Coordinates of C-alpha atoms in Angstrom, one line a residue:
Chain A
X1088 CA -49.5 2.8 -95.3
X1089 CA -48.4 -0.3 -93.8
X1090 CA -45.2 -1.7 -94.8
X1091 CA -44.0 -5.6 -95.0
X1092 CA -41.1 -6.2 -93.0
X1093 CA -39.1 -9.9 -92.7
X1094 CA -38.1 -11.2 -89.3
X1095 CA -35.8 -14.1 -89.6
X1096 CA -35.1 -16.6 -86.5
X1097 CA -31.2 -16.6 -85.5
X1098 CA -30.1 -19.8 -83.4
X1099 CA -27.4 -18.1 -81.2
X1100 CA -24.6 -19.8 -83.2
X1101 CA -21.5 -18.4 -84.8
X1102 CA -22.2 -18.0 -88.7
X1103 CA -26.0 -18.0 -88.5
X1104 CA -26.4 -14.2 -89.3
X1105 CA -23.9 -14.4 -91.9
X1106 CA -25.3 -17.2 -93.7
X1107 CA -28.8 -15.2 -93.8
X1108 CA -27.3 -12.3 -95.1
X1109 CA -25.2 -14.2 -97.5
X1110 CA -28.2 -15.8 -98.7
X1111 CA -29.7 -12.5 -99.6
X1112 CA -26.6 -11.5 -100.8
X1113 CA -26.2 -14.2 -103.2
X1114 CA -29.8 -13.7 -104.3
X1115 CA -29.4 -9.6 -105.3
X1116 CA -31.6 -8.9 -102.5
X1117 CA -31.3 -5.3 -101.7
X1118 CA -31.7 -4.6 -97.9
X1119 CA -33.1 -1.4 -97.2
X1120 CA -33.1 -1.6 -93.5
X1121 CA -32.0 -3.9 -90.9
X1122 CA -32.2 -4.6 -87.1
X1123 CA -31.2 -7.4 -84.8
X1124 CA -33.1 -8.1 -81.7
X1125 CA -30.7 -10.0 -79.5
X1126 CA -31.5 -12.6 -76.2
X1127 CA -28.5 -14.4 -74.8
X1128 CA -30.2 -17.4 -76.4
X1129 CA -31.6 -16.3 -80.2
X1130 CA -31.8 -13.7 -82.2
X1131 CA -34.5 -11.8 -84.5
X1132 CA -33.3 -10.5 -87.7
X1133 CA -35.8 -7.8 -88.8
X1134 CA -35.4 -6.3 -92.2
X1135 CA -37.1 -4.2 -95.0
X1136 CA -36.5 -5.5 -98.6
X1137 CA -38.2 -4.9 -101.8
X1138 CA -40.0 -8.3 -102.4
X1139 CA -40.4 -9.6 -98.8
X1140 CA -42.5 -12.8 -100.2
X1141 CA -39.5 -13.6 -102.5
X1142 CA -37.3 -12.8 -99.7
X1143 CA -38.9 -15.3 -97.5
X1144 CA -39.3 -17.9 -100.2
X1145 CA -35.3 -17.8 -100.6
X1146 CA -34.8 -18.3 -97.0
X1147 CA -37.0 -20.8 -96.2
X1148 CA -35.6 -23.1 -98.7
X1149 CA -32.4 -22.9 -96.8
X1150 CA -34.3 -24.0 -93.7
X1151 CA -34.7 -20.3 -92.0
X1152 CA -37.7 -19.6 -90.0
X1153 CA -39.3 -16.3 -91.4
X1154 CA -42.0 -14.3 -90.7
X1155 CA -44.0 -11.3 -92.3
X1156 CA -45.7 -8.9 -90.7
X1157 CA -46.6 -5.1 -90.7
X1158 CA -44.6 -2.0 -89.6
X1159 CA -44.7 1.5 -90.4
X1160 CA -42.6 3.8 -91.9
X1161 CA -42.1 7.2 -91.5
X1162 CA -39.9 10.4 -92.6
X1163 CA -38.6 12.5 -89.9
X1164 CA -36.5 15.6 -90.1
X1165 CA -33.1 14.4 -90.0
X1166 CA -32.3 16.9 -86.9
X1167 CA -32.2 16.7 -83.0
X1168 CA -35.3 16.1 -82.1
X1169 CA -36.8 14.7 -85.2
X1170 CA -37.8 11.4 -83.7
X1171 CA -39.1 13.1 -80.6
X1172 CA -42.4 14.3 -82.1
X1173 CA -43.4 10.9 -83.8
X1174 CA -43.2 9.2 -80.4
X1175 CA -44.8 12.4 -78.7
X1176 CA -47.7 11.8 -81.1
X1177 CA -47.9 8.0 -80.1
X1178 CA -47.6 8.7 -76.5
X1179 CA -50.5 11.0 -76.7
X1180 CA -53.1 8.7 -78.2
X1181 CA -51.8 5.9 -75.5
X1182 CA -50.0 3.5 -78.5
X1183 CA -47.3 1.1 -77.1
X1184 CA -44.3 1.1 -79.1
X1185 CA -43.0 -2.8 -79.7
X1186 CA -39.6 -1.7 -81.4
X1187 CA -38.1 0.5 -83.9
X1188 CA -35.3 0.9 -86.0
X1189 CA -34.0 4.3 -87.9
X1190 CA -31.8 4.9 -90.6
X1191 CA -30.7 8.2 -92.1
X1192 CA -31.3 9.1 -95.6
X1193 CA -28.9 11.8 -97.3
X1194 CA -30.6 12.4 -100.4
X1195 CA -33.1 13.3 -98.4
X1196 CA -32.4 14.9 -95.3
X1197 CA -34.6 12.3 -93.7
X1198 CA -34.4 9.8 -91.2
X1199 CA -36.4 6.6 -91.8
X1200 CA -38.0 5.4 -88.7
X1201 CA -39.5 1.8 -89.2
X1202 CA -42.1 1.4 -86.2
X1203 CA -43.8 -1.5 -84.6
X1204 CA -46.4 -0.6 -82.4
X1205 CA -48.6 -3.1 -80.7
X1206 CA -51.5 -2.2 -82.6
X1207 CA -50.3 -1.6 -86.0
X1208 CA -53.8 0.0 -87.4
X1209 CA -54.1 2.3 -84.4
X1210 CA -50.5 3.5 -84.5
X1211 CA -50.5 4.2 -88.1
X1212 CA -53.8 6.1 -87.6
X1213 CA -52.5 8.3 -84.8
X1214 CA -49.5 9.3 -87.1
X1215 CA -51.4 10.0 -89.6
X1216 CA -53.9 12.1 -88.3
X1217 CA -51.1 14.3 -86.5
X1218 CA -49.7 14.8 -89.8
X1219 CA -46.7 12.6 -89.8
X1220 CA -45.2 11.8 -93.1
X1221 CA -45.9 7.9 -93.4
X1222 CA -44.2 6.4 -96.4
X1223 CA -45.5 4.4 -98.7
X1224 CA -43.7 1.2 -99.4
X1225 CA -42.4 2.2 -102.8
X1226 CA -40.9 5.2 -101.2
X1227 CA -39.1 3.2 -99.0
X1228 CA -37.6 0.8 -101.5
X1229 CA -36.5 3.6 -103.9
X1230 CA -34.8 4.8 -101.4
Chain B
X783 CA -60.9 -60.0 -87.5
X784 CA -59.2 -62.6 -85.6
X785 CA -56.5 -64.2 -87.3
X786 CA -56.6 -67.4 -84.2
X787 CA -59.8 -67.6 -82.3
X788 CA -58.7 -70.6 -80.5
X789 CA -55.4 -69.5 -79.7
X790 CA -56.8 -65.5 -78.9
X791 CA -59.9 -66.0 -77.1
X792 CA -59.0 -69.0 -75.0
X793 CA -60.5 -68.9 -71.5
X794 CA -58.1 -68.3 -68.3
X795 CA -58.1 -71.9 -67.0
X796 CA -57.3 -73.2 -70.4
X797 CA -54.6 -70.5 -71.1
X798 CA -52.7 -71.1 -67.8
X799 CA -52.8 -75.1 -68.4
X800 CA -51.5 -74.4 -71.6
X801 CA -48.7 -72.1 -70.4
X802 CA -48.0 -74.4 -67.8
X803 CA -47.4 -77.2 -69.9
X804 CA -45.3 -75.4 -72.2
X805 CA -43.3 -73.8 -69.5
X806 CA -42.1 -77.3 -68.2
X807 CA -41.3 -78.0 -71.7
X808 CA -39.2 -75.3 -72.4
X809 CA -37.4 -75.3 -69.3
X810 CA -36.7 -78.9 -69.7
X811 CA -35.1 -78.2 -73.2
X812 CA -33.2 -75.1 -72.0
X813 CA -31.6 -77.4 -68.9
X814 CA -30.7 -80.2 -71.2
X815 CA -29.2 -78.6 -74.2
X816 CA -27.8 -75.0 -73.4
X817 CA -25.0 -75.5 -70.6
X818 CA -25.8 -71.9 -69.8
X819 CA -29.3 -73.0 -68.1
X820 CA -28.0 -75.8 -67.1
X821 CA -25.5 -74.1 -65.1
X822 CA -27.5 -71.2 -63.7
X823 CA -30.2 -73.5 -62.7
X824 CA -27.7 -75.8 -60.5
X825 CA -26.7 -72.8 -59.1
X826 CA -30.1 -71.9 -57.5
X827 CA -30.6 -75.7 -57.1
X828 CA -33.7 -75.9 -59.5
X829 CA -34.5 -78.6 -61.7
X830 CA -37.2 -78.5 -64.4
X831 CA -39.4 -80.8 -62.2
X832 CA -39.8 -78.3 -59.5
X833 CA -41.8 -76.3 -62.2
X834 CA -45.3 -77.1 -60.8
X835 CA -46.9 -74.5 -61.2
X836 CA -46.8 -71.2 -63.1
X837 CA -46.4 -69.3 -59.9
X838 CA -43.2 -71.7 -59.7
X839 CA -41.4 -69.6 -62.7
X840 CA -40.4 -67.3 -59.9
X841 CA -37.8 -70.2 -58.7
X842 CA -36.1 -69.6 -62.0
X843 CA -33.2 -67.1 -62.5
X844 CA -33.1 -64.1 -65.0
X845 CA -31.5 -63.7 -68.3
X846 CA -30.0 -60.3 -69.3
X847 CA -28.8 -59.0 -72.3
X848 CA -25.3 -59.4 -70.9
X849 CA -25.8 -63.4 -70.4
X850 CA -27.2 -63.3 -74.3
X851 CA -24.1 -61.3 -75.2
X852 CA -21.7 -63.8 -73.1
X853 CA -23.0 -66.6 -75.4
X854 CA -21.9 -64.7 -78.2
X855 CA -22.5 -66.0 -81.1
X856 CA -24.3 -69.3 -80.9
X857 CA -24.0 -70.3 -77.1
X858 CA -27.8 -69.9 -76.6
X859 CA -28.7 -72.3 -79.1
X860 CA -30.4 -75.4 -77.9
X861 CA -30.7 -77.5 -81.2
X862 CA -27.5 -78.6 -83.4
X863 CA -26.8 -76.2 -85.9
X864 CA -27.9 -77.9 -89.0
X865 CA -31.3 -77.5 -87.4
X866 CA -31.1 -73.2 -87.2
X867 CA -32.6 -72.2 -90.7
X868 CA -32.3 -68.3 -90.2
X869 CA -30.2 -66.0 -87.7
X870 CA -31.1 -62.4 -86.6
X871 CA -29.2 -60.0 -84.4
X872 CA -29.7 -57.3 -82.3
X873 CA -28.2 -53.9 -83.6
X874 CA -25.3 -53.9 -81.2
X875 CA -25.0 -50.4 -80.4
X876 CA -24.3 -51.1 -77.1
X877 CA -21.6 -53.4 -77.3
X878 CA -21.6 -57.0 -79.0
X879 CA -25.0 -57.6 -80.7
X880 CA -26.9 -60.7 -79.3
X881 CA -27.9 -63.6 -81.8
X882 CA -31.0 -65.1 -82.3
X883 CA -31.1 -68.5 -84.2
X884 CA -34.4 -69.9 -85.4
X885 CA -35.6 -73.2 -86.6
X886 CA -38.4 -74.3 -89.4
X887 CA -40.5 -74.4 -86.0
X888 CA -39.5 -70.9 -84.8
X889 CA -40.1 -69.2 -88.3
X890 CA -43.8 -70.6 -88.4
X891 CA -44.3 -69.1 -84.7
X892 CA -43.2 -66.1 -85.6
X893 CA -45.2 -66.0 -89.1
X894 CA -48.3 -67.0 -87.2
X895 CA -47.8 -64.0 -84.4
X896 CA -47.0 -61.8 -86.9
X897 CA -50.3 -62.9 -89.3
X898 CA -52.4 -62.3 -85.5
X899 CA -50.3 -58.8 -85.4
X900 CA -51.3 -57.5 -88.9
X901 CA -55.2 -59.2 -88.7
X902 CA -55.2 -57.1 -85.6
X903 CA -54.2 -54.2 -87.3
X904 CA -56.9 -54.5 -90.0
X905 CA -55.2 -56.5 -92.0
X906 CA -56.0 -59.3 -94.6
X907 CA -55.8 -60.6 -98.1
X908 CA -56.9 -57.4 -99.7
X909 CA -53.9 -55.4 -98.3
X910 CA -51.0 -53.7 -99.8
X911 CA -48.7 -53.6 -97.0
X912 CA -45.7 -51.1 -97.6
X913 CA -43.3 -52.5 -95.2
X914 CA -40.4 -49.8 -94.2
X915 CA -38.7 -51.8 -91.5
X916 CA -34.9 -52.7 -92.1
X917 CA -34.5 -55.8 -94.1
X918 CA -31.5 -57.7 -93.0
X919 CA -29.9 -58.6 -89.7
X920 CA -32.8 -56.6 -87.8
X921 CA -35.8 -58.5 -87.1
X922 CA -38.2 -56.0 -88.3
X923 CA -38.4 -56.1 -91.9
X924 CA -38.3 -59.8 -92.3
X925 CA -40.6 -60.7 -89.1
X926 CA -43.6 -58.3 -90.7
X927 CA -42.8 -60.0 -94.3
X928 CA -43.6 -63.6 -93.0
X929 CA -46.7 -62.4 -91.3
X930 CA -48.1 -60.4 -94.2
X931 CA -47.4 -63.6 -96.7
X932 CA -49.0 -65.8 -94.1
X933 CA -52.3 -63.9 -93.8
X934 CA -52.2 -63.4 -97.9
X935 CA -51.4 -59.8 -98.5
X936 CA -49.5 -58.4 -100.9
X937 CA -45.9 -57.0 -99.0
X938 CA -44.1 -54.4 -100.4
X939 CA -40.7 -55.2 -99.3
X940 CA -39.2 -51.7 -99.6
X941 CA -37.3 -51.6 -96.5
X942 CA -36.0 -48.8 -94.7
X943 CA -34.7 -45.3 -95.9
X944 CA -35.1 -43.7 -99.4
X945 CA -37.9 -41.6 -98.3
X946 CA -38.6 -40.2 -101.7
X947 CA -39.1 -43.7 -103.3
X948 CA -41.4 -44.7 -100.3
X949 CA -43.7 -41.3 -101.1
X950 CA -43.8 -42.3 -104.7
X951 CA -44.5 -46.2 -103.9
X952 CA -47.4 -45.2 -101.4
X953 CA -49.1 -42.8 -103.9
X954 CA -48.8 -44.8 -106.8
X955 CA -49.1 -48.4 -105.6
X956 CA -51.9 -47.1 -102.8
X957 CA -50.2 -48.9 -100.0
X958 CA -53.1 -49.7 -97.1
X959 CA -50.9 -50.4 -94.3
X960 CA -47.3 -49.2 -93.6
X961 CA -44.9 -50.5 -90.7
X962 CA -42.2 -48.5 -89.8
X963 CA -40.7 -46.9 -86.9
X964 CA -43.5 -43.9 -85.6
X965 CA -40.6 -41.3 -85.5
X966 CA -40.3 -42.3 -89.4
X967 CA -43.9 -42.3 -89.8
X968 CA -43.8 -38.4 -88.5
X969 CA -40.8 -38.0 -91.0
X970 CA -42.8 -38.6 -93.9
X971 CA -45.9 -36.9 -93.1
X972 CA -43.6 -33.9 -93.0
X973 CA -41.9 -34.8 -96.1
X974 CA -46.1 -35.3 -97.9
X975 CA -46.9 -32.0 -96.4
X976 CA -43.8 -30.4 -98.1
X977 CA -44.5 -31.7 -101.2
X978 CA -48.2 -30.8 -100.8
X979 CA -49.2 -34.7 -100.8
X980 CA -52.6 -34.5 -98.6
X981 CA -53.7 -37.5 -96.9
X982 CA -56.6 -37.9 -99.4
X983 CA -53.7 -39.1 -102.2
X984 CA -52.6 -41.8 -100.2
X985 CA -54.8 -44.8 -99.1
X986 CA -53.2 -46.1 -95.9
X987 CA -55.9 -47.2 -93.0
X988 CA -53.5 -48.2 -90.7
X989 CA -49.8 -48.0 -89.4
X990 CA -48.0 -50.7 -87.4
X991 CA -45.5 -48.8 -85.4
X992 CA -42.8 -50.1 -83.1
X993 CA -39.2 -50.5 -82.6
X994 CA -39.0 -47.4 -80.6
X995 CA -40.8 -45.7 -77.9
X996 CA -43.7 -43.2 -78.6
X997 CA -46.6 -41.3 -76.7
X998 CA -50.3 -41.1 -76.9
X999 CA -50.0 -37.5 -78.2
X1000 CA -47.4 -38.8 -80.9
X1001 CA -50.2 -41.4 -82.2
X1002 CA -52.9 -38.3 -81.9
X1003 CA -50.4 -36.3 -84.4
X1004 CA -49.5 -39.6 -86.5
X1005 CA -53.2 -40.2 -87.3
X1006 CA -54.2 -36.7 -87.9
X1007 CA -51.6 -35.9 -90.0
X1008 CA -51.5 -39.5 -92.2
X1009 CA -55.6 -40.2 -91.9
X1010 CA -54.9 -43.7 -90.5
X1011 CA -54.9 -45.6 -87.4
X1012 CA -51.9 -45.5 -85.9
X1013 CA -51.3 -49.0 -83.7
X1014 CA -48.2 -50.1 -81.7
X1015 CA -46.0 -53.3 -81.9
X1016 CA -43.8 -54.7 -79.9
X1017 CA -41.1 -57.3 -79.9
X1018 CA -37.7 -57.9 -79.2
X1019 CA -35.0 -59.9 -81.6
X1020 CA -33.8 -61.7 -78.5
X1021 CA -37.5 -63.2 -77.9
X1022 CA -38.4 -63.4 -81.6
X1023 CA -38.7 -60.2 -83.3
X1024 CA -41.7 -58.1 -83.6
X1025 CA -44.7 -59.7 -83.1
X1026 CA -44.5 -60.2 -78.8
X1027 CA -47.4 -58.0 -78.6
X1028 CA -49.7 -55.6 -80.9
X1029 CA -52.6 -53.1 -80.2
X1030 CA -55.9 -53.8 -81.4
X1031 CA -58.2 -51.0 -82.9
X1032 CA -59.3 -50.6 -79.0
X1033 CA -56.0 -48.8 -79.0
X1034 CA -55.7 -49.1 -75.2
X1035 CA -52.8 -51.5 -74.8
X1036 CA -50.9 -54.1 -76.9
X1037 CA -52.4 -58.0 -76.3
X1038 CA -49.3 -60.0 -75.6
X1039 CA -49.6 -63.5 -77.3
X1040 CA -48.9 -65.1 -74.1
X1041 CA -49.8 -68.7 -75.3
X1042 CA -46.1 -68.2 -76.7
X1043 CA -44.4 -65.6 -74.7
X1044 CA -45.0 -65.7 -70.6
X1045 CA -44.7 -62.0 -69.4
X1046 CA -44.2 -61.2 -65.5
X1047 CA -43.8 -57.9 -64.2
X1048 CA -40.8 -57.3 -61.6
X1049 CA -39.6 -54.1 -59.3
X1050 CA -36.4 -53.5 -61.5
X1051 CA -34.6 -52.7 -58.5
X1052 CA -35.8 -56.2 -56.2
X1053 CA -36.5 -58.1 -58.9
X1054 CA -39.7 -58.9 -57.1
X1055 CA -42.9 -60.0 -59.0
X1056 CA -45.3 -57.0 -58.7
X1057 CA -49.1 -58.2 -59.4
X1058 CA -51.0 -57.2 -62.5
X1059 CA -51.8 -53.7 -62.7
X1060 CA -48.6 -52.6 -61.3
X1061 CA -45.9 -50.7 -63.1
X1062 CA -42.7 -52.2 -63.4
X1063 CA -40.0 -54.0 -66.0
X1064 CA -41.8 -56.5 -68.4
X1065 CA -39.8 -60.0 -68.3
X1066 CA -40.7 -62.6 -71.0
X1067 CA -40.0 -66.2 -71.3
X1068 CA -40.7 -67.9 -74.7
X1069 CA -42.8 -70.7 -74.4
X1070 CA -42.5 -72.6 -77.8
X1071 CA -39.4 -71.8 -79.1
X1072 CA -36.8 -74.4 -79.8
X1073 CA -33.9 -73.0 -81.2
X1074 CA -33.2 -70.3 -79.0
X1075 CA -35.6 -70.9 -75.6
X1076 CA -35.0 -67.7 -73.3
X1077 CA -35.8 -67.7 -69.8
X1078 CA -37.2 -64.8 -67.9
X1079 CA -36.0 -62.3 -69.9
X1080 CA -35.2 -58.7 -68.8
X1081 CA -36.6 -56.4 -71.4
X1082 CA -35.7 -53.4 -69.5
X1083 CA -39.0 -51.9 -70.6
X1084 CA -41.2 -50.5 -68.1
X1085 CA -44.9 -51.3 -68.4
X1086 CA -48.4 -52.6 -66.7
X1087 CA -50.1 -56.1 -67.5
X1088 CA -53.8 -56.1 -67.3
X1089 CA -55.9 -59.3 -67.3
X1090 CA -59.3 -59.8 -68.8
X1091 CA -61.4 -59.6 -72.3
X1092 CA -60.9 -57.0 -74.4
X1093 CA -63.9 -55.2 -76.1
X1094 CA -62.0 -56.8 -79.5
X1095 CA -62.8 -60.3 -78.2
X1096 CA -59.5 -61.2 -77.3
X1097 CA -58.4 -62.7 -73.5
X1098 CA -54.8 -62.1 -74.3
X1099 CA -53.0 -60.4 -71.8
X1100 CA -52.9 -56.3 -72.3
X1101 CA -49.6 -54.9 -71.8
X1102 CA -49.8 -50.5 -71.6
X1103 CA -47.5 -48.7 -74.1
X1104 CA -43.8 -48.8 -72.9
X1105 CA -43.4 -45.8 -70.8
X1106 CA -39.9 -45.5 -70.2
X1107 CA -36.8 -48.3 -70.1
X1108 CA -35.1 -49.5 -66.7
X1109 CA -31.7 -48.4 -68.3
X1110 CA -32.4 -45.5 -70.3
X1111 CA -34.2 -43.9 -67.7
X1112 CA -32.5 -40.3 -66.9
X1113 CA -31.9 -39.5 -63.6
X1114 CA -31.6 -35.7 -63.0
X1115 CA -31.3 -34.2 -59.7
X1116 CA -32.7 -37.4 -58.4
X1117 CA -35.8 -37.1 -60.5
X1118 CA -36.5 -40.1 -62.9
X1119 CA -37.4 -38.8 -66.1
X1120 CA -38.0 -40.3 -69.2
X1121 CA -37.6 -39.0 -72.6
X1122 CA -41.4 -40.2 -73.5
X1123 CA -42.4 -37.4 -71.0
X1124 CA -40.4 -34.4 -72.6
X1125 CA -42.3 -36.0 -76.0
X1126 CA -46.0 -35.7 -74.3
X1127 CA -45.2 -32.4 -73.2
X1128 CA -44.0 -31.4 -76.9
X1129 CA -46.9 -32.4 -78.2
X1130 CA -49.4 -30.5 -76.2
X1131 CA -48.2 -27.3 -78.2
X1132 CA -50.4 -27.0 -81.3
X1133 CA -48.1 -27.0 -84.5
X1134 CA -45.1 -28.0 -82.5
X1135 CA -43.1 -31.1 -84.5
X1136 CA -41.9 -33.4 -81.8
X1137 CA -38.2 -33.1 -83.1
X1138 CA -36.4 -32.7 -80.0
X1139 CA -33.1 -33.5 -78.2
X1140 CA -32.5 -33.6 -74.8
X1141 CA -29.1 -32.7 -73.2
X1142 CA -28.0 -33.3 -69.9
X1143 CA -25.1 -31.9 -68.1
X1144 CA -23.3 -31.2 -64.7
X1145 CA -21.8 -27.7 -65.3
X1146 CA -21.5 -27.1 -61.2
X1147 CA -22.0 -30.5 -59.6
X1148 CA -26.0 -29.7 -60.4
X1149 CA -27.9 -31.4 -63.1
X1150 CA -28.9 -29.3 -65.6
X1151 CA -31.7 -30.3 -68.6
X1152 CA -31.7 -28.6 -71.9
X1153 CA -34.3 -29.5 -74.5
X1154 CA -33.6 -28.3 -78.1
X1155 CA -36.7 -27.9 -80.1
X1156 CA -37.0 -26.8 -83.3
X1157 CA -38.4 -23.1 -84.3
X1158 CA -41.2 -23.2 -86.5
X1159 CA -43.8 -20.6 -88.0
X1160 CA -45.9 -21.2 -84.9
X1161 CA -43.1 -20.7 -82.5
X1162 CA -41.7 -17.6 -84.3
X1163 CA -42.8 -13.9 -84.4
X1164 CA -41.3 -10.7 -84.8
X1165 CA -41.1 -9.8 -81.2
X1166 CA -38.9 -11.0 -78.4
X1167 CA -41.3 -11.0 -76.2
X1168 CA -43.5 -13.9 -78.1
X1169 CA -41.1 -15.9 -78.9
X1170 CA -40.1 -16.2 -75.1
X1171 CA -43.3 -16.4 -74.1
X1172 CA -43.4 -19.8 -76.3
X1173 CA -40.4 -21.1 -75.0
X1174 CA -41.9 -20.1 -71.4
X1175 CA -44.9 -22.2 -72.2
X1176 CA -42.7 -25.5 -73.3
X1177 CA -40.5 -24.7 -70.1
X1178 CA -43.8 -24.7 -68.1
X1179 CA -45.4 -28.5 -69.7
X1180 CA -42.5 -30.1 -69.3
X1181 CA -42.3 -29.0 -66.0
X1182 CA -45.9 -30.3 -65.4
X1183 CA -44.8 -33.3 -66.8
X1184 CA -41.7 -34.3 -64.9
X1185 CA -41.4 -31.8 -62.1
X1186 CA -38.4 -30.2 -63.1
X1187 CA -37.5 -26.8 -64.4
X1188 CA -35.7 -27.2 -67.8
X1189 CA -33.8 -24.9 -70.0
X1190 CA -36.1 -24.9 -73.7
X1191 CA -33.7 -23.7 -76.4
X1192 CA -35.2 -23.1 -79.5
X1193 CA -33.0 -24.3 -82.8
X1194 CA -33.3 -23.7 -86.3
X1195 CA -35.7 -26.1 -88.3
X1196 CA -33.9 -29.2 -89.8
X1197 CA -31.0 -29.0 -87.3
X1198 CA -31.6 -31.5 -85.1
X1199 CA -30.5 -35.3 -86.3
X1200 CA -33.3 -37.1 -88.3
X1201 CA -33.2 -40.8 -88.1
X1202 CA -34.6 -43.6 -90.1
X1203 CA -34.5 -46.2 -87.4
X1204 CA -34.4 -45.1 -83.5
X1205 CA -34.1 -41.6 -83.0
X1206 CA -31.4 -40.4 -80.8
X1207 CA -33.4 -38.5 -78.3
X1208 CA -30.9 -38.0 -75.1
X1209 CA -27.4 -36.7 -75.3
X1210 CA -26.0 -37.2 -71.6
X1211 CA -22.4 -35.2 -71.3
X1212 CA -22.8 -35.7 -67.3
X1213 CA -19.6 -37.7 -66.4
X1214 CA -21.3 -40.1 -64.5

């Protein structure tokens, strides 16, 4: 199952990351997972939040550029080599990974990996076909 | 519709006879009544009688903005102050303003040329003209106002600013013609879109846009978003205000009201006159003004003159839209760059709002040009490579236009200054 991710354009300027996160904090939006892609000139803040449409709306009110797109969330064993298996599946299926970020969840003893493959549907199919635990949005949000 | 067929469709011979007669009169008036002109004509040993043909105008010295400024406030007036019934000034952003004085006859001329302009844009008695040019010392507001009254339209003297009010009036009154700067028109379109007001809900058929430089691409954008004919108007406070030239619905150049304002094109470096069809600086002479005759004023605006009968029926000489200014043309690494070129490049990118700022620096003895563009939904994506691709695309388009590689940086939306008057497009940080 696909998961919605929000991406925010950040100008490479002091205080912009804080501003975006401050807005979400004020709106009581809990961030489930986060990563930042940074280049010398701009940054892209990517996040998994429970209600992406609402978060987008709130950020846009403060003039942020926000995009929502699909990613895949999978659970991997929180142990050495956990990610290896997942990437092996995708490599086997010749699927290119654009980016990924992971966070460990102690209670589940699993790590959650957020994946963005070039072709989301193909990535999902390959992972599910190989028996990898793909998490539903509800499962991710309830962590 | 043509407001004044006799004046606007005159044959070339008739026009030249009229221009010569009027030129001789204005040169005489200037020489006899304005100390500045007497001194300058005497310096080059030219007397009013020496103007025997139109071509003889080249014997006369140029008048620059500095000359007018030196005469501040009333030194260029050619009539006793009793006869001046109105004054306007330039904005004075580059120093002391220059003052323009009008007699009753001058106001009549101004009303006449503005009536011709608004008629050219399809205006008439039935129209509601929402005049968003500033009223006050700036000539924009009053100029349009006089013309609108002359053609018997209903003028809405709303003046500049207060965008929410503008939109409310536009919607409620059903304004049919809007007059403002093109950048403000785009800003209005942006706000309308944000508020979910579609172009079907507004009744505009034409826009008379001027007071700043703009491009064909910007015209297309405005026309698409506001569903109107976007027409160019040209004028200068020093000459009269708006109404020196106006574009007709053919949209391929502005008709100069050359029975009142005599145009020449000169090379801005050598000051030699250039033939029709060649690009250079526009020089204007007022043929009929009483209060403040201006002889061979260097406008600094770069354009081309084209003679002949237009498909609209007028024979008034046409000028191309202004492509730059001889004084705010940028020289970057020796290459001439006009902000309008950057704008043209930006407008080639679908969905990009042309809000931009050009920053010129010289960090290591070499000029660097940075173009800041606001990020938008269309430019942004969750993938770095996509955003960089967009940035590269913009850089390619600009390079194709100006021949230089620039650095495009994406900035957050609404972070570049919006203006309700003339937009500040260039920040030159070089210490030249």
